[in-house]
Coordinates of C-alpha atoms in Angstrom, one line a residue:
M1 CA 99.3 85.9 92.1
W2 CA 99.4 89.5 91.4
G3 CA 98.4 92.6 89.3
G4 CA 99.9 91.2 86.2
G5 CA 99.6 94.0 83.7
I6 CA 100.2 92.4 80.4
G7 CA 101.7 89.2 82.0
G8 CA 105.6 89.9 81.3
F9 CA 106.8 89.1 85.0
S10 CA 104.4 86.1 85.1
N11 CA 106.0 84.6 81.7
F12 CA 109.5 85.2 83.3
L13 CA 108.5 83.1 86.4
M14 CA 106.7 80.5 84.5
R15 CA 110.1 79.9 82.1
R16 CA 111.6 79.0 85.5
G17 CA 109.0 76.5 86.4
Y18 CA 106.7 78.7 88.7
Y19 CA 103.0 78.9 88.0
S20 CA 101.2 82.2 88.4
T21 CA 98.0 83.9 87.8
C22 CA 97.9 87.6 87.0
L23 CA 95.2 89.7 88.5
V24 CA 94.3 92.4 86.0
P25 CA 91.4 94.7 86.3
D26 CA 91.7 95.8 82.5
E27 CA 90.0 93.4 80.2
S28 CA 92.1 95.1 77.3
L29 CA 95.3 94.5 78.9
I30 CA 94.2 90.7 79.3
I31 CA 93.6 90.4 75.6
Y32 CA 96.9 91.8 74.8
G33 CA 98.8 89.8 77.3
K34 CA 97.2 86.7 76.3
E35 CA 98.3 87.4 72.6
K36 CA 101.7 88.3 73.9
F37 CA 102.0 85.6 76.5
P38 CA 99.6 82.6 75.7
A39 CA 100.8 80.5 78.6
V40 CA 100.1 83.0 81.4
T41 CA 96.7 82.6 83.2
F42 CA 94.8 85.9 83.8
L43 CA 91.8 86.6 86.1
Q44 CA 89.9 89.8 85.6
G45 CA 89.6 92.0 88.6
S46 CA 90.6 94.3 91.3
A47 CA 92.6 93.3 94.4
E48 CA 89.6 94.8 96.4
L49 CA 87.0 92.8 94.8
F50 CA 88.4 89.5 93.0
T51 CA 87.1 86.2 93.6
T52 CA 88.6 82.6 92.8
H53 CA 88.3 79.2 94.0
K54 CA 91.9 78.8 94.2
K55 CA 94.5 79.4 97.0
F56 CA 97.9 80.6 96.5
D57 CA 101.4 80.3 97.8
G58 CA 102.1 84.1 97.7
A59 CA 101.3 87.6 96.3
V60 CA 103.6 89.7 94.3
M61 CA 102.8 93.5 94.0
I62 CA 105.0 95.6 92.0
E63 CA 103.9 99.2 92.4
S64 CA 100.4 97.9 93.0
F65 CA 99.7 98.9 96.6
Q66 CA 99.7 102.6 95.8
Y67 CA 96.9 102.1 93.3
F68 CA 94.4 100.3 95.3
S69 CA 91.3 102.3 95.9
D70 CA 90.9 100.8 99.3
R71 CA 94.1 99.5 100.6
K72 CA 92.9 97.7 103.6
R73 CA 90.2 95.7 101.7
A74 CA 92.4 95.0 99.1
L75 CA 94.9 93.2 101.4
D76 CA 92.0 91.6 103.1
N77 CA 90.7 90.0 100.1
V78 CA 94.3 89.1 99.0
V79 CA 95.1 87.5 102.0
K80 CA 91.9 85.6 102.0
Y81 CA 93.2 83.7 98.9
L82 CA 97.1 82.7 100.3
N83 CA 97.7 79.6 101.9
N84 CA 98.4 79.6 105.7
K85 CA 102.1 79.3 105.0
S86 CA 102.6 82.2 102.5
F87 CA 104.5 85.3 101.5
I88 CA 103.7 88.9 100.2
L89 CA 106.5 90.4 98.3
M90 CA 105.9 94.1 97.5
I91 CA 108.0 96.6 95.5
E92 CA 106.8 100.2 96.3
E93 CA 107.2 103.7 96.0
L94 CA 107.2 104.9 99.5
N95 CA 106.2 108.5 101.1
V96 CA 108.8 109.1 103.8
S97 CA 107.8 112.8 104.3
L98 CA 104.5 113.9 105.0
S99 CA 104.7 115.8 101.7
S100 CA 102.6 113.0 99.9
T101 CA 99.2 111.8 100.4
V102 CA 99.1 109.6 97.6
L103 CA 102.1 107.2 98.0
P104 CA 101.9 104.9 101.1
R105 CA 104.0 105.1 104.2
E106 CA 105.9 101.8 104.9
E107 CA 104.6 101.9 108.6
V108 CA 100.9 101.5 107.2
I109 CA 101.7 98.6 104.9
V110 CA 103.7 96.9 108.0
F111 CA 100.8 97.4 110.1
L112 CA 98.1 96.2 107.8
L113 CA 100.0 92.9 107.1
T114 CA 100.9 92.5 110.9
E115 CA 97.1 92.4 111.3
H116 CA 97.1 89.2 109.0
K117 CA 99.8 87.5 111.0
F118 CA 102.7 88.5 108.4
R119 CA 105.9 89.4 109.7
L120 CA 108.4 91.5 107.6
K121 CA 111.2 89.4 106.9
E122 CA 113.5 91.6 104.6
I123 CA 113.4 95.2 103.4
I124 CA 115.8 96.0 100.4
D125 CA 116.2 99.9 99.6
L126 CA 116.2 100.1 96.0
T127 CA 116.1 103.8 95.6
K128 CA 119.5 104.5 94.2
N129 CA 118.9 101.8 91.7
I130 CA 115.7 103.5 90.4
L131 CA 117.4 107.1 90.1
P132 CA 118.8 106.5 86.6
I133 CA 115.5 105.2 85.3
C134 CA 113.8 108.7 86.6
A135 CA 116.2 110.5 84.5
I136 CA 116.0 108.4 81.5
V137 CA 112.1 108.4 81.4
A138 CA 112.3 112.1 81.9
E139 CA 114.4 112.7 78.9
L140 CA 112.7 110.2 76.9
V141 CA 109.4 111.7 77.1
Q142 CA 110.3 115.5 77.2
P143 CA 109.6 115.8 73.3
Y144 CA 106.0 114.3 73.8
S145 CA 105.0 115.6 77.1
L146 CA 106.6 118.2 79.0
K147 CA 104.2 117.7 82.2
F148 CA 105.1 113.8 82.5
S149 CA 108.6 114.8 81.9
Q150 CA 108.7 117.2 84.6
Q151 CA 106.8 114.7 86.8
W152 CA 109.8 112.6 86.6
I153 CA 112.3 115.2 87.2
R154 CA 110.4 115.8 90.3
K155 CA 110.2 112.5 91.5
E156 CA 114.0 112.0 91.0
R157 CA 114.3 115.2 93.2
E158 CA 112.0 113.8 95.7
Y159 CA 114.2 110.3 95.6
K160 CA 117.4 112.3 96.3
E161 CA 116.0 114.5 99.1
G162 CA 114.8 111.4 100.7
K163 CA 111.2 112.4 100.6
M164 CA 110.4 109.1 98.9
K165 CA 112.1 105.7 98.8
Y166 CA 111.8 102.8 96.5
K167 CA 111.9 99.6 98.5
L168 CA 111.3 95.8 98.4
L169 CA 109.4 94.5 101.3
L170 CA 109.1 90.8 102.0
F171 CA 106.6 89.5 104.3
E172 CA 106.0 85.9 105.5
R173 CA 103.0 83.9 107.3
E174 CA 103.9 80.7 108.7

């Protein structure tokens, strides 16, 4: 289960034999996703409010946590639909300095999941891998939106200065 966008990652997993459900708040994304990936299962809703009769072995959140309107409530709800032995995989932009109030801090995520008896099993810092993407996006969008391009340039600078990190966090509960 995860915030599935149009379902591309779920489709990738399904081709490898895994079952997945995409949690998506926007009905138009679901319509497009069903056309593009008809085998993918979608569930409309937000992490904070969705309901289902299913239980899942894990949740994958790729740049999702930072967009939750109520992060604690979202995790409380997601965990409610996970099996006792389960995992949560998060790939997130993280605030390292105190300059950003939008991006989450790693310690906050760890604390919230520890409350649900999850333990941090692995952390992989992907910051160096994301730097080239920042530069490419800034260059590609510059002719269309100088403001958007400058946001990516700023993001690249903050990564280089160590104010932000891009990490994979794997949690497990047994």
